[in-house]
Each structure stands twice: as C-alpha cells, then as structure tokens.
CSV table of C-alpha atoms and ligand atoms in Angstrom, one decimal:
chain,number,residue,atom,x,y,z
A,1,UNK,CA,17.9,92.4,-77.3
A,2,UNK,CA,17.4,90.8,-73.9
A,3,UNK,CA,17.5,94.3,-72.4
A,4,UNK,CA,14.9,95.5,-74.8
A,5,UNK,CA,12.5,92.6,-74.1
A,6,UNK,CA,13.0,93.1,-70.3
A,7,UNK,CA,12.3,96.8,-70.8
A,8,UNK,CA,9.1,96.1,-72.9
A,9,UNK,CA,7.9,93.6,-70.3
A,10,UNK,CA,8.5,96.0,-67.5
A,11,UNK,CA,6.7,98.8,-69.3
A,12,UNK,CA,3.7,96.5,-70.1
A,13,UNK,CA,3.5,95.5,-66.4
A,14,UNK,CA,3.7,99.1,-65.3
A,15,UNK,CA,0.9,100.0,-67.7
A,16,UNK,CA,-1.3,97.1,-66.4
A,17,UNK,CA,-0.8,97.9,-62.8
A,18,UNK,CA,-1.4,101.6,-63.3
A,19,UNK,CA,-4.7,101.0,-64.9
A,20,UNK,CA,-5.5,98.4,-62.3
A,21,UNK,CA,-5.0,101.1,-59.6
A,22,UNK,CA,-7.1,103.6,-61.5
A,23,UNK,CA,-10.0,101.3,-62.4
A,24,UNK,CA,-12.4,101.0,-59.5
A,25,UNK,CA,-15.5,98.8,-59.1
A,26,UNK,CA,-18.3,100.4,-57.1
A,27,UNK,CA,-20.9,98.1,-55.8
A,28,UNK,CA,-24.3,99.9,-55.5
A,29,UNK,CA,-26.9,98.4,-53.2
A,30,UNK,CA,-30.6,99.2,-54.0
A,31,UNK,CA,-33.5,98.2,-51.8
A,32,UNK,CA,-36.2,97.8,-54.6
A,33,UNK,CA,-36.8,95.1,-57.2
A,34,UNK,CA,-34.8,95.2,-60.5
A,35,UNK,CA,-37.9,96.0,-62.5
A,36,UNK,CA,-38.8,99.0,-60.3
A,37,UNK,CA,-38.3,102.4,-62.1
A,38,UNK,CA,-35.8,103.6,-59.4
A,39,UNK,CA,-33.7,100.5,-60.0
A,40,UNK,CA,-33.9,100.9,-63.8
A,41,UNK,CA,-32.8,104.5,-63.4
A,42,UNK,CA,-29.9,103.5,-61.1
A,43,UNK,CA,-28.8,100.8,-63.6
A,44,UNK,CA,-28.7,103.4,-66.4
A,45,UNK,CA,-26.9,105.9,-64.1
A,46,UNK,CA,-24.3,103.1,-63.4
A,47,UNK,CA,-23.9,102.5,-67.2
A,48,UNK,CA,-23.5,106.2,-67.8
A,49,UNK,CA,-20.7,106.5,-65.2
A,50,UNK,CA,-19.0,103.3,-66.4
A,51,UNK,CA,-19.0,104.5,-70.0
A,52,UNK,CA,-18.4,108.2,-69.2
A,53,UNK,CA,-15.3,107.5,-67.1
A,54,UNK,CA,-13.9,105.2,-69.7
A,55,UNK,CA,-14.1,102.4,-67.3
A,56,UNK,CA,-12.1,104.2,-64.5
A,57,UNK,CA,-15.2,103.7,-62.3
A,58,UNK,CA,-17.4,100.7,-63.0
A,59,UNK,CA,-20.7,100.7,-61.0
A,60,UNK,CA,-22.5,97.4,-60.4
A,61,UNK,CA,-26.1,97.7,-59.1
A,62,UNK,CA,-27.5,95.1,-56.6
A,63,UNK,CA,-31.3,95.4,-56.5
A,64,UNK,CA,-33.9,93.9,-54.1
A,65,UNK,CA,-31.9,94.5,-51.0
A,66,UNK,CA,-29.6,91.6,-52.1
A,67,UNK,CA,-26.4,93.3,-51.0
A,68,UNK,CA,-27.8,95.2,-48.0
A,69,UNK,CA,-31.4,95.5,-47.0
A,70,UNK,CA,-32.8,99.0,-47.3
A,71,UNK,CA,-32.5,99.8,-43.6
A,72,UNK,CA,-28.7,99.1,-43.7
A,73,UNK,CA,-27.7,100.9,-46.9
A,74,UNK,CA,-27.0,104.3,-45.5
A,75,UNK,CA,-24.8,103.0,-42.7
A,76,UNK,CA,-23.0,100.7,-45.1
A,77,UNK,CA,-22.0,103.7,-47.2
A,78,UNK,CA,-21.2,106.0,-44.3
A,79,UNK,CA,-18.8,103.4,-42.9
A,80,UNK,CA,-17.2,102.6,-46.3
A,81,UNK,CA,-18.5,99.0,-46.6
A,82,UNK,CA,-19.8,100.1,-50.1
A,83,UNK,CA,-19.0,103.4,-51.9
A,84,UNK,CA,-22.5,104.2,-53.2
A,85,UNK,CA,-26.1,103.2,-52.9
A,86,UNK,CA,-29.8,104.2,-52.9
A,87,UNK,CA,-32.2,104.7,-50.0
A,88,UNK,CA,-35.6,106.0,-49.2
A,89,UNK,CA,-34.8,109.5,-47.8
A,90,UNK,CA,-37.6,109.5,-45.1
A,91,UNK,CA,-36.2,106.2,-43.9
A,92,UNK,CA,-33.9,108.3,-41.7
A,93,UNK,CA,-36.6,110.4,-40.1
A,94,UNK,CA,-35.8,108.7,-36.8
A,95,UNK,CA,-32.3,110.3,-36.9
A,96,UNK,CA,-33.4,113.8,-37.9
A,97,UNK,CA,-36.9,115.1,-38.7
A,98,UNK,CA,-35.5,117.0,-41.7
A,99,UNK,CA,-35.2,113.7,-43.6
A,100,UNK,CA,-39.0,113.3,-43.4
A,101,UNK,CA,-39.7,116.6,-45.2
A,102,UNK,CA,-41.1,114.7,-48.2
A,103,UNK,CA,-43.6,112.6,-46.1
A,104,UNK,CA,-45.7,115.3,-44.6
A,105,UNK,CA,-49.3,114.5,-45.5
A,106,UNK,CA,-50.9,116.9,-48.0
A,107,UNK,CA,-48.0,119.4,-48.1
A,108,UNK,CA,-46.7,118.5,-51.6
A,109,UNK,CA,-49.2,116.2,-53.4
A,110,UNK,CA,-48.2,116.5,-57.1
A,111,UNK,CA,-45.0,115.9,-59.1
A,112,UNK,CA,-44.7,119.7,-59.6
A,113,UNK,CA,-45.0,120.4,-55.9
A,114,UNK,CA,-42.7,117.5,-55.0
A,115,UNK,CA,-40.1,119.1,-57.3
A,116,UNK,CA,-40.5,122.5,-55.6
A,117,UNK,CA,-40.3,121.0,-52.2
A,118,UNK,CA,-37.1,119.2,-53.2
A,119,UNK,CA,-35.7,122.5,-54.5
A,120,UNK,CA,-36.3,124.0,-51.1
A,121,UNK,CA,-35.0,121.0,-49.2
A,122,UNK,CA,-32.0,120.0,-51.3
A,123,UNK,CA,-29.4,122.3,-49.8
A,124,UNK,CA,-30.1,121.8,-46.1
A,125,UNK,CA,-30.4,118.0,-46.7
A,126,UNK,CA,-27.0,118.0,-48.6
A,127,UNK,CA,-25.4,119.7,-45.6
A,128,UNK,CA,-27.0,117.3,-43.2
A,129,UNK,CA,-25.7,114.4,-45.2
A,130,UNK,CA,-22.2,116.0,-45.6
A,131,UNK,CA,-22.0,116.0,-41.8
A,132,UNK,CA,-22.5,112.2,-42.0
A,133,UNK,CA,-19.7,111.6,-44.5
A,134,UNK,CA,-22.2,111.4,-47.4
A,135,UNK,CA,-22.4,113.2,-50.7
A,136,UNK,CA,-25.8,113.6,-52.3
A,137,UNK,CA,-25.9,112.8,-56.0
A,138,UNK,CA,-29.5,112.7,-57.1
A,139,UNK,CA,-33.0,112.0,-56.0
A,140,UNK,CA,-36.2,110.8,-57.6
A,141,UNK,CA,-39.8,110.9,-56.3
A,142,UNK,CA,-42.1,107.9,-55.9
A,143,UNK,CA,-45.6,108.3,-57.4
A,144,UNK,CA,-48.3,109.7,-55.1
A,145,UNK,CA,-49.2,107.7,-52.0
A,146,UNK,CA,-52.5,106.0,-51.5
A,147,UNK,CA,-54.0,103.5,-49.2
A,148,UNK,CA,-54.2,99.7,-49.7
A,149,UNK,CA,-56.6,97.5,-47.8
A,150,UNK,CA,-57.7,93.9,-47.9
A,151,UNK,CA,-61.4,94.9,-47.3
A,152,UNK,CA,-63.4,97.9,-48.3
A,153,UNK,CA,-62.9,101.0,-46.2
A,154,UNK,CA,-64.9,104.2,-46.6
A,155,UNK,CA,-63.9,106.3,-43.5
A,156,UNK,CA,-61.2,106.4,-40.9
A,157,UNK,CA,-63.5,104.6,-38.4
A,158,UNK,CA,-63.3,101.5,-40.7
A,159,UNK,CA,-59.6,101.4,-40.2
A,160,UNK,CA,-59.7,100.8,-36.5
A,161,UNK,CA,-57.5,97.8,-35.4
A,162,UNK,CA,-56.3,96.9,-38.9
A,163,UNK,CA,-52.6,95.7,-39.2
A,164,UNK,CA,-50.8,98.3,-41.2
A,165,UNK,CA,-47.4,97.9,-43.0
A,166,UNK,CA,-45.3,101.1,-42.5
A,167,UNK,CA,-42.1,102.1,-44.2
A,168,UNK,CA,-41.0,105.1,-42.1
A,169,UNK,CA,-41.8,107.1,-38.9
A,170,UNK,CA,-44.5,109.2,-40.7
A,171,UNK,CA,-46.4,106.1,-41.9
A,172,UNK,CA,-46.3,104.5,-38.5
A,173,UNK,CA,-47.6,107.8,-37.0
A,174,UNK,CA,-50.4,107.8,-39.7
A,175,UNK,CA,-51.4,104.3,-38.6
A,176,UNK,CA,-51.5,105.4,-34.9
A,177,UNK,CA,-53.6,108.4,-35.7
A,178,UNK,CA,-56.1,106.3,-37.7
A,179,UNK,CA,-56.3,103.6,-35.0
A,180,UNK,CA,-54.4,101.0,-37.0
A,181,UNK,CA,-51.5,98.8,-35.8
A,182,UNK,CA,-48.2,99.7,-37.5
A,183,UNK,CA,-45.5,97.1,-38.4
A,184,UNK,CA,-42.5,98.3,-40.3
A,185,UNK,CA,-41.6,96.1,-43.3
A,186,UNK,CA,-39.2,96.8,-46.2
A,187,UNK,CA,-40.9,96.7,-49.7
A,188,UNK,CA,-38.9,93.6,-50.6
A,189,UNK,CA,-40.8,91.7,-47.9
A,190,UNK,CA,-44.3,92.9,-48.3
A,191,UNK,CA,-45.8,90.2,-50.6
A,192,UNK,CA,-45.1,87.7,-47.9
A,193,UNK,CA,-46.3,89.9,-45.1
A,194,UNK,CA,-49.7,90.3,-46.8
A,195,UNK,CA,-49.9,86.7,-47.8
A,196,UNK,CA,-49.3,85.5,-44.2
A,197,UNK,CA,-51.6,88.1,-42.6
A,198,UNK,CA,-48.7,90.0,-40.8
A,199,UNK,CA,-50.3,93.1,-42.4
A,200,UNK,CA,-53.6,93.8,-44.1
A,201,UNK,CA,-53.0,97.4,-45.3
A,202,UNK,CA,-50.4,100.0,-46.2
A,203,UNK,CA,-49.8,103.4,-47.6
A,204,UNK,CA,-47.7,103.4,-50.7
A,205,UNK,CA,-47.6,104.1,-54.4
A,206,UNK,CA,-49.4,102.1,-57.1
A,207,UNK,CA,-45.8,101.3,-58.2
A,208,UNK,CA,-44.9,99.3,-55.1
A,209,UNK,CA,-48.2,97.5,-55.1
A,210,UNK,CA,-47.7,96.6,-58.7
A,211,UNK,CA,-44.0,95.5,-58.2
A,212,UNK,CA,-45.0,93.3,-55.3
A,213,UNK,CA,-48.2,91.9,-57.0
A,214,UNK,CA,-50.2,92.8,-53.9
A,215,UNK,CA,-53.5,91.9,-55.7
A,216,UNK,CA,-52.7,88.3,-54.6
A,217,UNK,CA,-53.7,89.4,-51.1
A,218,UNK,CA,-55.2,92.9,-51.1
A,219,UNK,CA,-58.4,94.1,-52.9
A,220,UNK,CA,-58.6,97.9,-52.6
A,221,UNK,CA,-56.4,100.8,-53.5
A,222,UNK,CA,-57.7,104.3,-52.6
A,223,UNK,CA,-56.0,107.1,-54.4
A,224,UNK,CA,-55.2,109.8,-51.8
A,225,UNK,CA,-52.2,111.6,-53.3
A,226,UNK,CA,-51.1,112.2,-49.7
A,227,UNK,CA,-47.4,112.9,-50.5
A,228,UNK,CA,-44.5,111.8,-52.8
A,229,UNK,CA,-41.6,110.4,-50.9
A,230,UNK,CA,-38.2,110.3,-52.5
A,231,UNK,CA,-35.3,107.9,-53.0
A,232,UNK,CA,-31.8,109.4,-53.2
A,233,UNK,CA,-28.4,108.3,-54.2
A,234,UNK,CA,-25.5,109.0,-52.0
A,235,UNK,CA,-21.7,108.3,-52.2
A,236,UNK,CA,-19.2,108.0,-49.3
A,237,UNK,CA,-17.6,111.5,-49.1
A,238,UNK,CA,-14.0,110.1,-48.7
A,239,UNK,CA,-14.5,108.0,-51.9
A,240,UNK,CA,-16.0,111.1,-53.6
A,241,UNK,CA,-13.0,113.2,-52.6
A,242,UNK,CA,-10.7,110.7,-54.2
A,243,UNK,CA,-12.4,110.9,-57.6
A,244,UNK,CA,-10.6,113.0,-60.2
A,245,UNK,CA,-12.3,116.3,-61.2
A,246,UNK,CA,-12.9,115.0,-64.7
A,247,UNK,CA,-14.7,111.9,-63.4
A,248,UNK,CA,-16.6,114.0,-60.8
A,249,UNK,CA,-17.9,116.0,-63.8
A,250,UNK,CA,-19.0,112.8,-65.5
A,251,UNK,CA,-20.8,111.5,-62.4
A,252,UNK,CA,-22.5,114.8,-61.7
A,253,UNK,CA,-23.8,114.9,-65.3
A,254,UNK,CA,-25.0,111.3,-65.1
A,255,UNK,CA,-26.7,112.1,-61.8
A,256,UNK,CA,-28.6,115.1,-63.4
A,257,UNK,CA,-29.7,112.9,-66.3
A,258,UNK,CA,-30.8,110.2,-63.9
A,259,UNK,CA,-32.8,112.6,-61.8
A,260,UNK,CA,-34.6,113.9,-64.9
A,261,UNK,CA,-35.2,110.5,-66.4
A,262,UNK,CA,-36.2,108.9,-63.1
A,263,UNK,CA,-38.8,111.6,-62.5
A,264,UNK,CA,-40.2,111.1,-66.0
A,265,UNK,CA,-40.4,107.4,-65.4
A,266,UNK,CA,-42.1,107.9,-62.0
A,267,UNK,CA,-44.8,110.0,-63.8
A,268,UNK,CA,-45.3,107.4,-66.5
A,269,UNK,CA,-45.3,104.5,-64.0
A,270,UNK,CA,-48.2,106.1,-62.0
A,271,UNK,CA,-50.9,105.4,-64.6
A,272,UNK,CA,-49.3,102.2,-65.8
A,273,UNK,CA,-49.2,100.6,-62.4
A,274,UNK,CA,-52.7,101.7,-61.3
A,275,UNK,CA,-53.9,100.0,-64.5
A,276,UNK,CA,-51.8,97.0,-63.5
A,277,UNK,CA,-53.5,96.8,-60.1
A,278,UNK,CA,-56.9,96.9,-61.8
A,279,UNK,CA,-55.8,94.2,-64.2
A,280,UNK,CA,-54.8,92.1,-61.2
A,281,UNK,CA,-58.4,92.4,-60.0
A,282,UNK,CA,-58.2,95.2,-57.5
A,283,UNK,CA,-60.7,98.0,-57.0
A,284,UNK,CA,-58.8,101.2,-57.7
A,285,UNK,CA,-60.6,104.4,-57.0
A,286,UNK,CA,-60.3,107.9,-55.5
A,287,UNK,CA,-60.7,107.9,-51.7
A,288,UNK,CA,-64.2,109.2,-50.7
A,289,UNK,CA,-64.5,112.9,-49.7
A,290,UNK,CA,-65.2,111.8,-46.1
A,291,UNK,CA,-62.0,109.7,-45.9
A,292,UNK,CA,-59.9,112.5,-47.5
A,293,UNK,CA,-61.4,115.1,-45.2
A,294,UNK,CA,-60.5,113.0,-42.1
A,295,UNK,CA,-57.1,112.2,-43.4
A,296,UNK,CA,-56.4,115.9,-44.0
A,297,UNK,CA,-57.2,116.6,-40.4
A,298,UNK,CA,-54.7,114.0,-39.4
A,299,UNK,CA,-52.3,115.6,-41.9
A,300,UNK,CA,-52.6,118.9,-40.0
A,301,UNK,CA,-51.7,117.2,-36.7
A,302,UNK,CA,-48.7,115.5,-38.4
A,303,UNK,CA,-47.6,118.8,-40.1
A,304,UNK,CA,-47.6,120.5,-36.7
A,305,UNK,CA,-45.7,117.6,-35.1
A,306,UNK,CA,-43.1,117.7,-37.9
A,307,UNK,CA,-42.6,121.5,-37.7
A,308,UNK,CA,-42.1,121.1,-33.9
A,309,UNK,CA,-39.5,118.3,-34.4
A,310,UNK,CA,-37.7,120.0,-37.4
A,311,UNK,CA,-37.4,123.4,-35.8
A,312,UNK,CA,-36.3,126.6,-37.6
A,313,UNK,CA,-34.7,124.7,-40.5
A,314,UNK,CA,-37.9,122.8,-41.1
A,315,UNK,CA,-40.0,125.9,-41.0
A,316,UNK,CA,-37.5,127.6,-43.5
A,317,UNK,CA,-37.9,124.8,-46.0
A,318,UNK,CA,-41.7,124.9,-45.7
A,319,UNK,CA,-41.7,128.7,-46.1
A,320,UNK,CA,-39.4,128.5,-49.1
A,321,UNK,CA,-41.6,125.9,-50.7
A,322,UNK,CA,-44.8,127.9,-50.0
A,323,UNK,CA,-43.0,131.0,-51.5
A,324,UNK,CA,-42.7,129.1,-54.8
A,325,UNK,CA,-46.5,128.5,-55.1
B,1,PCA,N1,-42.9,102.7,-52.2
B,1,PCA,C1,-41.9,102.5,-51.1
B,1,PCA,C2,-41.8,103.8,-50.5
B,1,PCA,C3,-42.8,104.7,-51.1
B,1,PCA,C4,-43.4,103.9,-52.2
B,1,PCA,O1,-44.2,104.3,-53.0
B,1,PCA,C5,-42.4,101.5,-50.2
B,1,PCA,O2,-43.6,101.2,-50.1
B,1,PCA,O3,-41.6,101.0,-49.4
C-alpha cells in the first residue's frame, strides 16, 4: 500500500512538473493605450493563443508602454527580455529605410492601397526581421494620417516655426521640409506634450488624437490621407523555434485572424474617432487644395529620398505595388 501511495504521489508530481515545463507565459508589451484598436486586437490575439494552445502558451498584454516604452520594444524582443510584442514598423526607419516603406507621403493613401503595399513589402521585411532574430506574425494599419494644429493653418507657409511632434524619421523630415521644428515623442506622452507646449502640432491618425484627447490642447485636424503606417507583432525567433508545430499552427491562425480583425477595426475607428474629435470641440476638415498641393510636392521629395536610401529592394517593392494598381 505504501508503495502504491508513493508511486501515485510520484506520478502526480511528474505530471505537474511536466505541465509546468510545457506551460509558458509570454509577456507582450504594447506601446499604445488599452482602449486603442491595436491593443484590443492584440488582447484578442493573446486570448486566441491562450485558448487555442490549451494553455501551453499564455500571452499577457501590457498596453500603454507600461512594460517597455515603444522605442525599446523591438530590442527587448530581439535580446530575449520578452518573447513577443508590438511596435510601429516605421519606428525602425533609422536602422534601415525599408522599415519606412509605409510612411512615404502619398504613395498608399487608402486602406486598399495600404494592403497592396503590405503584400509587396511583407516578404522582404520578414527577411530583414529574420536577420535580426525576429519572426513577423501579423501587421495592422493605422487610419490615414492628417495634420493637427493648435491654430488654424491654410498653407505650408503658415507652418513655419511651429513645434511639431514626430513619431519616426519620415515625420521629422516632413517637419523639416515644412519649416516646422520636430521633437520625437511616443504616443503615450503626447497629451502632456501638447498641454505643456512642448509641441503644438503633429501628423497622426484621428485614432491617436482621440485616444489621447488632444482636443484639450489642439483645435484643428486637417484630413490629408498622407499614408497609413502599420504596427506589427513580432516574436523572438529562438522562442518561435522552440514552439511545437501544433502550437505554431494555432499562433499563425490567430495572427491571420488578428490581421483581418484589426484592419476591420482600423477602418471602423476612422470615422468614429473623427466624430469624437469634433465632439471634443475640434474643427475637423479636409485640408485645402493649396495645402494638399504643397504637401504633395514635399511628398515627391521624400519619395525620391526614400528610394535613394532603400536602394534596389525599395524600388522593387514600389514597382510591385504599382503593378497591383
Ligand atoms: N498613431 C501613432 C502612429 C501613427 C498613428 O496614427 C502615433 O501617432 O504615434
């Protein structure tokens, strides 16, 4: 009897420790607020993986840059400090111009075109990330980018000397070319930056202005539809290699679902958040023809600069995208 009890206890312990080894908890840092549609999509992706893997892999999301601020998320995953996370793709444009393919002004200005551009860019970007110990899982576009100002602006000349919040190289360059003064600030910090006068303008989506309640400081949003930058979800490649084939299939399926659902949410959020900015008291209108014309000229300069920096690979992506028109 004693032997049987010992045996049963030992078996139970073995079972517990085996599942303890199998079950993994993945912390997933996100840079944007919990209510933002990217974060909502990531939370559903996390739930899908946790349920689909039968709890083998439990993903816990950490929004608002609470675990790592946006600018540190990629490095944290590359170096294995966390297994998975989300980042603005064009945030890495300073490492390699290819990462900025989605922030070329007036190249892809609608959700349909942003999808096509992503189709053309996905493979080369996956390869680039793979060289950096990262596996791409899915990507979702932000709504179209427009210009926010404290005061009314009708042409580029009115922008001279305004302090401008940028979020990547392209937005800093846009500020320079319009005579504004760029300062790079993560979305999580912008409400304070506008409230304290560190910045008086930015280019972003209605979504980010709405999430950060910028109507408390800014008064104008001009719809420009200049580009649709993307967030993407990446996993550390060594962690990924250690995942069973069955669980890889689950994660890949959850990622496909998330890309579809996130894109749908992004579209829905576009109108909803512009209405929200209006309700907050902002003037929301299409940018004047003069302003759009001037910005398009600046866009041509930036396109040429990007193609120069991104070389043959960049040209191949743009050509493939244009071939889908
Ligand atoms: N919101 C993010 C990036 C693009 C967007 O629409 C931001 O402003 O940081």
